[in-house]
Amino acid sequence: MSRPLSRSLLLAGSIVACSLTGLSAPPAVALNGAETADASLSFVAKINVGDQRACTGTLVDPQWVLTAASCFASDAKPAAGKPAVATTVTVGRTDLTQTGGSVQPALALVPHADRDLVLVRLSKRIADPAITPVPIASAPAASGEELTKAGFGRTRTEWVPNKLHTGTFTVASTTDTAVNLDGSDTATVCQGDAGGPALRSVNGSPQLVSVSSRSWQGGCLGIDPAETRTGAVDTRVDDLAGWVKEVVSREKVTPADIDGDGKDDLVLQRIDGSVVVHRNLGTSFGPGTVMSSGWGRFVTGTDLGRLYFADITGDGKDDMVVHTADGNVAVRKNMGTYFDGGTHWSAGWGRFVTGTDLGRLYFADITGDGKDDMVVHTADGNVAVRKNMGTYFDGGTHWSAGWGRFVTGTDLGRLYFADITGDGKDDMVVHTADGNVAVRKNMGTYFDGGTHWSAGWGRFLTGADLGRLRFGDVTGDGKADLYVHVFRNGEVSVRTNKGTYFDGGTVMATLQ
């Protein structure tokens, strides 16, 4: 079927009568499809973008909805970060006139680099067991395959339906990034359906194959009656499970003593650029408080820079260290409820931001004077300590070698620095790809040969699988404990340092 993309209409659904057609109008799906109250489709979301636009989306993680980027901007991709206009996401309701489910604002957007897709970060994690994210398919759509599409868009007779509609479409062909679909008299993609799912049933369970992008909209309310074409163009997602997982895992947790009580709090770097502090309450971490904002391009370390949290000034409260892509390192002093404007401490570290070039930086109290030093881990495997001199770091001293395949965290393992032994000097923790965690004790000018402390953490290494490990003193006894951040459910548990091992752990927070 010939389907020139330049002539097909975008599907972002206008929710006012004045904007019916044209490339600037927002999306919708499943014209004249059947109404459904199927609870198994609770993952389908209605997205309202301001007062004028509406789309459909799909819950792919308890905190993330996947939809079309054109829902937010028909002529360009939306900018990463907070939505330009207030956006509300309703998920868990196939009938919008009913109660239940989840209705909440979108916190942030993460567009895909080269497809009509955007991930919408919800303000809160959905914990309702009746609202289950749908898995992404692992195989592409095949010609002749029938897929079920769902959406809250227009029908033949309804301008703004309150109920979810579904329809069956047949795959005409696929490209590297798109799926061309044939509709029918009872299945057409209309405005308001953009971003909605195309689903495959595998052993009775749905999988997300593609996302609605464009359609001829033949038969949709408000479209020229002479338009009879019912075909649609979807964006493929079967090859993007890795991208979704990477975005979901971007938000970072760091143990840091922000309030200076001797017990590490939990600092969360959110995708919207907020630095959120969860205070250590002894048996749990309290509700988050935003202590700084505007750091959205410092979350991954691959954009403007990277943030660290460490006690640089030696006052017992961890400061915020800003490592910019131009190579500068500045310290923003902890002022109790905010970080100050910052002071320059070092330069020349532009190729140490991502950890994939010349090396990686860490900040830890290696000398035991109460002030965190700068640890330089170079790609050739050397670890050097640049001592904190009060307003700068010195030229450095060699401490260890042979760690070239531990820089990125994606090869043989990853390094951390924390005071595991409780002597006031941070040790080197070695997390190997086989899942073992060993502690190499700080001997004053080098780290010793190491002692095994824990096992089974192979899928917590890269930060793109089950979760991440961190080390910090949660109990206030001077010995760093093991923090386990599980991405799937947002839980952070703490495994207490027992002197030669970490205990079984206690959940202290579920991050929102």
Short mmCIF file of C-alpha atoms in Angstrom, two decimals, residues 27-370:
data_model
loop_
_atom_site.label_atom_id
_atom_site.label_comp_id
_atom_site.label_asym_id
_atom_site.label_seq_id
_atom_site.Cartn_x
_atom_site.Cartn_y
_atom_site.Cartn_z
CA PRO A 27 -2.77 12.77 17.98
CA ALA A 28 -5.54 10.00 18.81
CA VAL A 29 -6.32 6.15 17.72
CA ALA A 30 -8.85 3.32 16.93
CA LEU A 31 -11.69 4.95 15.02
CA ASN A 32 -14.89 3.06 15.31
CA GLY A 33 -13.07 0.41 17.28
CA ALA A 34 -14.94 -1.36 20.01
CA GLU A 35 -15.26 0.17 23.45
CA THR A 36 -13.46 -1.93 26.03
CA ALA A 37 -13.46 -2.27 29.80
CA ASP A 38 -10.78 -4.95 29.67
CA ALA A 39 -8.84 -4.64 32.93
CA SER A 40 -5.83 -6.26 31.25
CA LEU A 41 -5.42 -2.98 29.31
CA SER A 42 -5.00 -0.95 32.49
CA PHE A 43 -1.52 0.01 31.25
CA VAL A 44 -3.01 2.23 28.52
CA ALA A 45 -2.80 5.89 29.54
CA LYS A 46 -4.66 9.07 28.58
CA ILE A 47 -2.30 12.03 28.33
CA ASN A 48 -3.56 15.61 28.45
CA VAL A 49 -0.97 18.15 27.33
CA GLY A 50 -2.19 21.50 28.60
CA ASP A 51 -5.78 22.37 27.69
CA GLN A 52 -5.51 21.80 23.96
CA ARG A 53 -3.90 18.46 23.22
CA ALA A 54 -4.56 14.85 24.14
CA CYS A 55 -2.80 11.60 23.34
CA THR A 56 -2.60 7.99 24.39
CA GLY A 57 0.37 6.28 26.02
CA THR A 58 1.55 3.00 27.46
CA LEU A 59 2.88 2.29 30.94
CA VAL A 60 6.21 0.47 30.40
CA ASP A 61 7.57 0.87 33.94
CA PRO A 62 5.82 1.75 37.22
CA GLN A 63 7.08 5.32 36.80
CA TRP A 64 7.28 5.78 33.03
CA VAL A 65 4.80 6.07 30.15
CA LEU A 66 5.88 5.71 26.51
CA THR A 67 4.10 7.83 23.92
CA ALA A 68 4.69 9.76 20.69
CA ALA A 69 7.00 12.78 20.82
CA SER A 70 4.60 14.53 18.42
CA CYS A 71 2.08 14.62 21.28
CA PHE A 72 4.16 17.43 22.74
CA ALA A 73 5.47 19.15 19.59
CA SER A 74 4.26 18.44 16.09
CA ASP A 75 7.10 20.30 14.35
CA ALA A 76 10.04 19.28 16.57
CA LYS A 77 10.91 16.92 19.36
CA PRO A 78 10.11 18.11 22.87
CA ALA A 79 13.08 19.23 24.90
CA ALA A 80 14.32 16.84 27.54
CA GLY A 81 13.34 17.86 31.05
CA LYS A 82 10.13 19.31 32.43
CA PRO A 83 7.18 19.47 30.00
CA ALA A 84 6.75 22.90 28.43
CA VAL A 85 3.11 22.92 29.53
CA ALA A 86 1.32 21.16 32.37
CA THR A 87 0.77 17.52 31.45
CA THR A 88 -1.56 15.11 33.24
CA VAL A 89 -1.42 11.34 32.84
CA THR A 90 -4.32 9.06 33.69
CA VAL A 91 -3.54 5.36 33.80
CA GLY A 92 -5.51 2.42 35.14
CA ARG A 93 -8.90 3.58 33.82
CA THR A 94 -10.40 2.25 30.60
CA ASP A 95 -13.47 4.39 31.42
CA LEU A 96 -12.45 7.95 32.24
CA THR A 97 -15.80 8.69 33.87
CA GLN A 98 -14.96 6.25 36.64
CA THR A 99 -12.69 6.68 39.65
CA GLY A 100 -9.66 4.61 40.52
CA GLY A 101 -6.38 4.21 38.75
CA SER A 102 -3.80 6.95 38.92
CA VAL A 103 -4.09 10.58 37.83
CA GLN A 104 -0.91 12.59 38.22
CA PRO A 105 1.26 15.25 36.61
CA ALA A 106 4.18 14.38 34.39
CA LEU A 107 7.50 15.25 36.01
CA ALA A 108 9.81 15.10 32.99
CA LEU A 109 10.19 14.08 29.34
CA VAL A 110 12.97 12.07 27.71
CA PRO A 111 12.62 12.03 23.90
CA HIS A 112 14.23 9.39 21.72
CA ALA A 113 17.03 10.72 19.54
CA ASP A 114 15.63 9.76 16.14
CA ARG A 115 12.10 8.35 16.50
CA ASP A 116 8.67 9.79 17.23
CA LEU A 117 8.86 8.59 20.84
CA VAL A 118 9.15 10.13 24.27
CA LEU A 119 9.25 8.63 27.75
CA VAL A 120 7.13 10.51 30.28
CA ARG A 121 8.34 10.34 33.88
CA LEU A 122 5.40 10.26 36.30
CA SER A 123 5.56 12.21 39.54
CA LYS A 124 4.98 9.07 41.60
CA ARG A 125 5.61 5.39 41.13
CA ILE A 126 2.44 3.38 40.51
CA ALA A 127 2.25 0.69 43.17
CA ASP A 128 -1.27 -0.59 42.43
CA PRO A 129 -0.90 -4.30 41.53
CA ALA A 130 -3.91 -3.96 39.22
CA ILE A 131 -1.94 -1.56 36.99
CA THR A 132 0.90 -3.57 35.52
CA PRO A 133 3.37 -2.22 32.94
CA VAL A 134 3.35 -4.00 29.61
CA PRO A 135 6.58 -5.64 28.42
CA ILE A 136 8.19 -4.54 25.18
CA ALA A 137 8.19 -7.14 22.43
CA SER A 138 11.51 -8.66 21.43
CA ALA A 139 10.57 -9.51 17.82
CA PRO A 140 9.48 -7.07 15.08
CA ALA A 141 6.07 -7.04 13.51
CA ALA A 142 5.74 -9.48 10.62
CA SER A 143 3.88 -8.85 7.37
CA GLY A 144 0.36 -10.19 7.65
CA GLU A 145 0.45 -10.25 11.46
CA GLU A 146 -2.60 -8.90 13.24
CA LEU A 147 -2.02 -6.41 16.06
CA THR A 148 -4.48 -4.88 18.50
CA LYS A 149 -4.31 -1.12 18.84
CA ALA A 150 -5.84 0.84 21.69
CA GLY A 151 -6.49 4.53 22.23
CA PHE A 152 -8.61 7.27 23.71
CA GLY A 153 -8.87 9.19 20.44
CA ARG A 154 -11.85 10.21 18.35
CA THR A 155 -14.21 7.72 16.84
CA ARG A 156 -16.59 8.07 13.90
CA THR A 157 -19.14 9.80 16.13
CA GLU A 158 -17.36 10.98 19.30
CA TRP A 159 -15.11 14.02 19.52
CA VAL A 160 -13.60 13.27 22.93
CA PRO A 161 -14.51 9.71 24.00
CA ASN A 162 -14.41 8.82 27.66
CA LYS A 163 -13.78 5.15 27.03
CA LEU A 164 -10.83 3.25 25.62
CA HIS A 165 -11.36 1.80 22.15
CA THR A 166 -9.54 -1.06 20.47
CA GLY A 167 -9.25 -2.26 16.90
CA THR A 168 -7.46 -4.95 14.92
CA PHE A 169 -4.89 -3.87 12.31
CA THR A 170 -2.87 -5.94 9.86
CA VAL A 171 0.86 -5.37 9.32
CA ALA A 172 1.52 -4.33 5.70
CA SER A 173 5.30 -3.93 6.00
CA THR A 174 8.08 -2.82 8.32
CA THR A 175 11.19 -0.67 8.02
CA ASP A 176 14.10 -0.17 10.39
CA THR A 177 12.05 2.28 12.44
CA ALA A 178 8.40 2.01 11.36
CA VAL A 179 5.48 -0.38 11.01
CA ASN A 180 2.99 0.23 8.19
CA LEU A 181 -0.50 -0.95 9.12
CA ASP A 182 -3.70 -1.62 7.20
CA GLY A 183 -6.88 -0.63 8.95
CA SER A 184 -10.50 -1.28 8.04
CA ASP A 185 -13.96 0.19 8.25
CA THR A 186 -13.97 -0.68 11.94
CA ALA A 187 -10.35 0.14 12.77
CA THR A 188 -8.82 3.49 12.01
CA VAL A 189 -6.30 5.59 13.92
CA CYS A 190 -7.74 9.02 14.72
CA GLN A 191 -6.60 12.17 16.47
CA GLY A 192 -6.02 11.54 20.16
CA ASP A 193 -4.64 8.05 19.54
CA ALA A 194 -1.06 9.12 18.90
CA GLY A 195 1.31 7.33 21.24
CA GLY A 196 -1.12 4.48 21.78
CA PRO A 197 0.06 0.88 21.76
CA ALA A 198 -0.03 -1.79 19.08
CA LEU A 199 -0.07 -5.08 20.94
CA ARG A 200 0.79 -8.68 20.21
CA SER A 201 -0.63 -11.47 22.37
CA VAL A 202 1.94 -14.06 23.49
CA ASN A 203 0.55 -16.96 25.51
CA GLY A 204 -2.40 -14.78 26.40
CA SER A 205 -0.31 -11.82 27.60
CA PRO A 206 0.17 -8.55 25.70
CA GLN A 207 3.49 -7.22 24.43
CA LEU A 208 4.14 -3.74 23.03
CA VAL A 209 5.24 -3.93 19.38
CA SER A 210 4.86 -0.34 18.18
CA VAL A 211 3.41 3.08 18.99
CA SER A 212 0.91 5.10 16.94
CA SER A 213 2.46 7.98 15.03
CA ARG A 214 0.52 8.93 11.85
CA SER A 215 -2.62 8.00 9.99
CA TRP A 216 -4.81 8.90 7.04
CA GLN A 217 -7.74 9.02 9.49
CA GLY A 218 -10.32 7.94 6.94
CA GLY A 219 -13.75 7.96 8.57
CA CYS A 220 -12.68 9.83 11.72
CA LEU A 221 -14.99 12.56 12.97
CA GLY A 222 -14.03 15.92 11.48
CA ILE A 223 -12.09 14.44 8.54
CA ASP A 224 -13.19 15.07 4.92
CA PRO A 225 -15.69 12.30 4.07
CA ALA A 226 -13.86 11.81 0.78
CA GLU A 227 -10.88 10.47 2.72
CA THR A 228 -11.40 6.71 2.92
CA ARG A 229 -7.88 5.47 3.63
CA THR A 230 -7.60 3.74 7.01
CA GLY A 231 -3.90 2.88 7.04
CA ALA A 232 -1.49 4.04 9.75
CA VAL A 233 2.21 4.37 10.39
CA ASP A 234 3.55 3.28 13.79
CA THR A 235 6.96 3.74 15.36
CA ARG A 236 8.76 0.49 16.10
CA VAL A 237 9.72 -0.18 19.71
CA ASP A 238 10.59 -3.90 19.63
CA ASP A 239 14.29 -2.98 19.40
CA LEU A 240 14.17 -0.30 22.13
CA ALA A 241 13.86 -2.27 25.36
CA GLY A 242 17.47 -1.39 26.12
CA TRP A 243 16.82 2.33 25.61
CA VAL A 244 13.83 2.22 27.94
CA LYS A 245 15.83 0.40 30.61
CA GLU A 246 18.70 2.88 30.28
CA VAL A 247 16.38 5.87 30.73
CA VAL A 248 14.61 4.27 33.69
CA SER A 249 17.96 3.66 35.39
CA ARG A 250 19.35 7.19 34.87
CA GLU A 251 18.21 8.60 38.19
CA LYS A 252 21.03 8.27 40.70
CA VAL A 253 21.13 7.52 44.40
CA THR A 254 24.12 8.66 46.48
CA PRO A 255 24.66 8.17 50.23
CA ALA A 256 25.76 11.51 51.70
CA ASP A 257 25.62 13.14 55.13
CA ILE A 258 23.74 16.29 54.21
CA ASP A 259 22.57 17.33 57.69
CA GLY A 260 25.88 16.62 59.44
CA ASP A 261 24.53 14.18 62.05
CA GLY A 262 27.11 11.52 61.26
CA LYS A 263 24.63 9.28 59.41
CA ASP A 264 24.44 9.26 55.65
CA ASP A 265 21.21 10.47 54.11
CA LEU A 266 19.96 9.50 50.67
CA VAL A 267 20.46 11.94 47.79
CA LEU A 268 18.44 11.35 44.63
CA GLN A 269 19.32 13.05 41.34
CA ARG A 270 16.03 13.08 39.48
CA ILE A 271 15.64 13.20 35.72
CA ASP A 272 14.01 16.64 35.97
CA GLY A 273 17.24 18.10 37.37
CA SER A 274 16.23 18.20 41.03
CA VAL A 275 18.57 17.14 43.81
CA VAL A 276 16.28 15.55 46.38
CA VAL A 277 17.45 14.75 49.92
CA HIS A 278 15.81 11.99 51.94
CA ARG A 279 16.89 12.42 55.57
CA ASN A 280 18.15 9.45 57.53
CA LEU A 281 15.57 8.83 60.27
CA GLY A 282 17.36 5.84 61.76
CA THR A 283 15.16 3.04 60.43
CA SER A 284 14.00 4.75 57.25
CA PHE A 285 14.74 7.62 54.91
CA GLY A 286 12.21 10.40 55.19
CA PRO A 287 10.22 12.12 52.44
CA GLY A 288 12.32 13.86 49.84
CA THR A 289 13.09 17.56 49.97
CA VAL A 290 14.42 19.41 46.93
CA MET A 291 17.72 21.02 47.89
CA SER A 292 18.80 22.17 44.45
CA SER A 293 17.44 22.18 40.90
CA GLY A 294 18.48 22.82 37.32
CA TRP A 295 20.80 19.82 37.00
CA GLY A 296 18.88 17.86 34.37
CA ARG A 297 21.87 17.82 32.03
CA PHE A 298 24.15 16.47 34.76
CA VAL A 299 22.33 13.19 35.43
CA THR A 300 24.00 10.82 32.98
CA GLY A 301 27.47 12.37 32.91
CA THR A 302 27.32 12.39 29.10
CA ASP A 303 25.96 15.91 28.63
CA LEU A 304 27.02 19.06 30.51
CA GLY A 305 28.74 17.27 33.36
CA ARG A 306 28.43 15.14 36.48
CA LEU A 307 27.59 15.73 40.15
CA TYR A 308 29.16 14.15 43.24
CA PHE A 309 28.42 14.59 46.94
CA ALA A 310 31.32 14.65 49.40
CA ASP A 311 32.58 16.58 52.44
CA ILE A 312 35.14 18.79 50.76
CA THR A 313 35.14 21.57 53.35
CA GLY A 314 35.60 19.25 56.36
CA ASP A 315 32.64 20.58 58.37
CA GLY A 316 30.93 17.18 58.60
CA LYS A 317 28.32 18.00 55.94
CA ASP A 318 28.64 16.72 52.40
CA ASP A 319 28.91 19.37 49.72
CA MET A 320 27.94 19.19 46.05
CA VAL A 321 30.83 18.82 43.63
CA VAL A 322 30.14 19.97 40.07
CA HIS A 323 32.32 18.45 37.36
CA THR A 324 31.58 20.19 34.07
CA ALA A 325 32.27 18.93 30.57
CA ASP A 326 34.87 21.69 30.09
CA GLY A 327 36.96 19.92 32.72
CA ASN A 328 36.42 22.21 35.70
CA VAL A 329 35.66 20.93 39.19
CA ALA A 330 33.81 23.32 41.50
CA VAL A 331 32.61 22.83 45.08
CA ARG A 332 29.18 24.12 46.09
CA LYS A 333 29.28 24.31 49.88
CA ASN A 334 26.48 22.75 51.91
CA MET A 335 24.68 25.63 53.62
CA GLY A 336 22.21 23.42 55.48
CA THR A 337 19.19 23.83 53.23
CA TYR A 338 20.92 24.63 49.95
CA PHE A 339 24.31 24.57 48.23
CA ASP A 340 26.07 27.88 47.60
CA GLY A 341 27.16 29.25 44.22
CA GLY A 342 30.40 27.31 44.19
CA THR A 343 34.16 27.79 44.18
CA HIS A 344 36.61 26.55 41.55
CA TRP A 345 38.94 23.81 42.82
CA SER A 346 40.50 22.07 39.82
CA ALA A 347 40.65 22.05 36.01
CA GLY A 348 41.63 19.84 33.10
CA TRP A 349 39.25 16.94 33.74
CA GLY A 350 37.07 17.20 30.62
CA ARG A 351 37.94 13.70 29.50
CA PHE A 352 37.10 12.22 32.90
CA VAL A 353 33.38 13.07 32.98
CA THR A 354 31.79 10.10 31.25
CA GLY A 355 34.15 7.41 32.51
CA THR A 356 34.55 6.13 28.96
CA ASP A 357 37.52 8.26 27.87
CA LEU A 358 40.69 8.93 29.88
CA GLY A 359 39.29 7.85 33.22
CA ARG A 360 36.94 8.62 36.10
CA LEU A 361 36.96 10.79 39.24
CA TYR A 362 35.81 9.92 42.76
CA PHE A 363 35.78 11.92 45.99
CA ALA A 364 36.63 10.23 49.28
CA ASP A 365 38.57 10.85 52.49
CA ILE A 366 41.65 8.78 51.73
CA THR A 367 44.02 10.60 54.10
CA GLY A 368 41.70 10.45 57.13
CA ASP A 369 41.77 14.20 57.91
CA GLY A 370 37.99 14.61 57.63
#
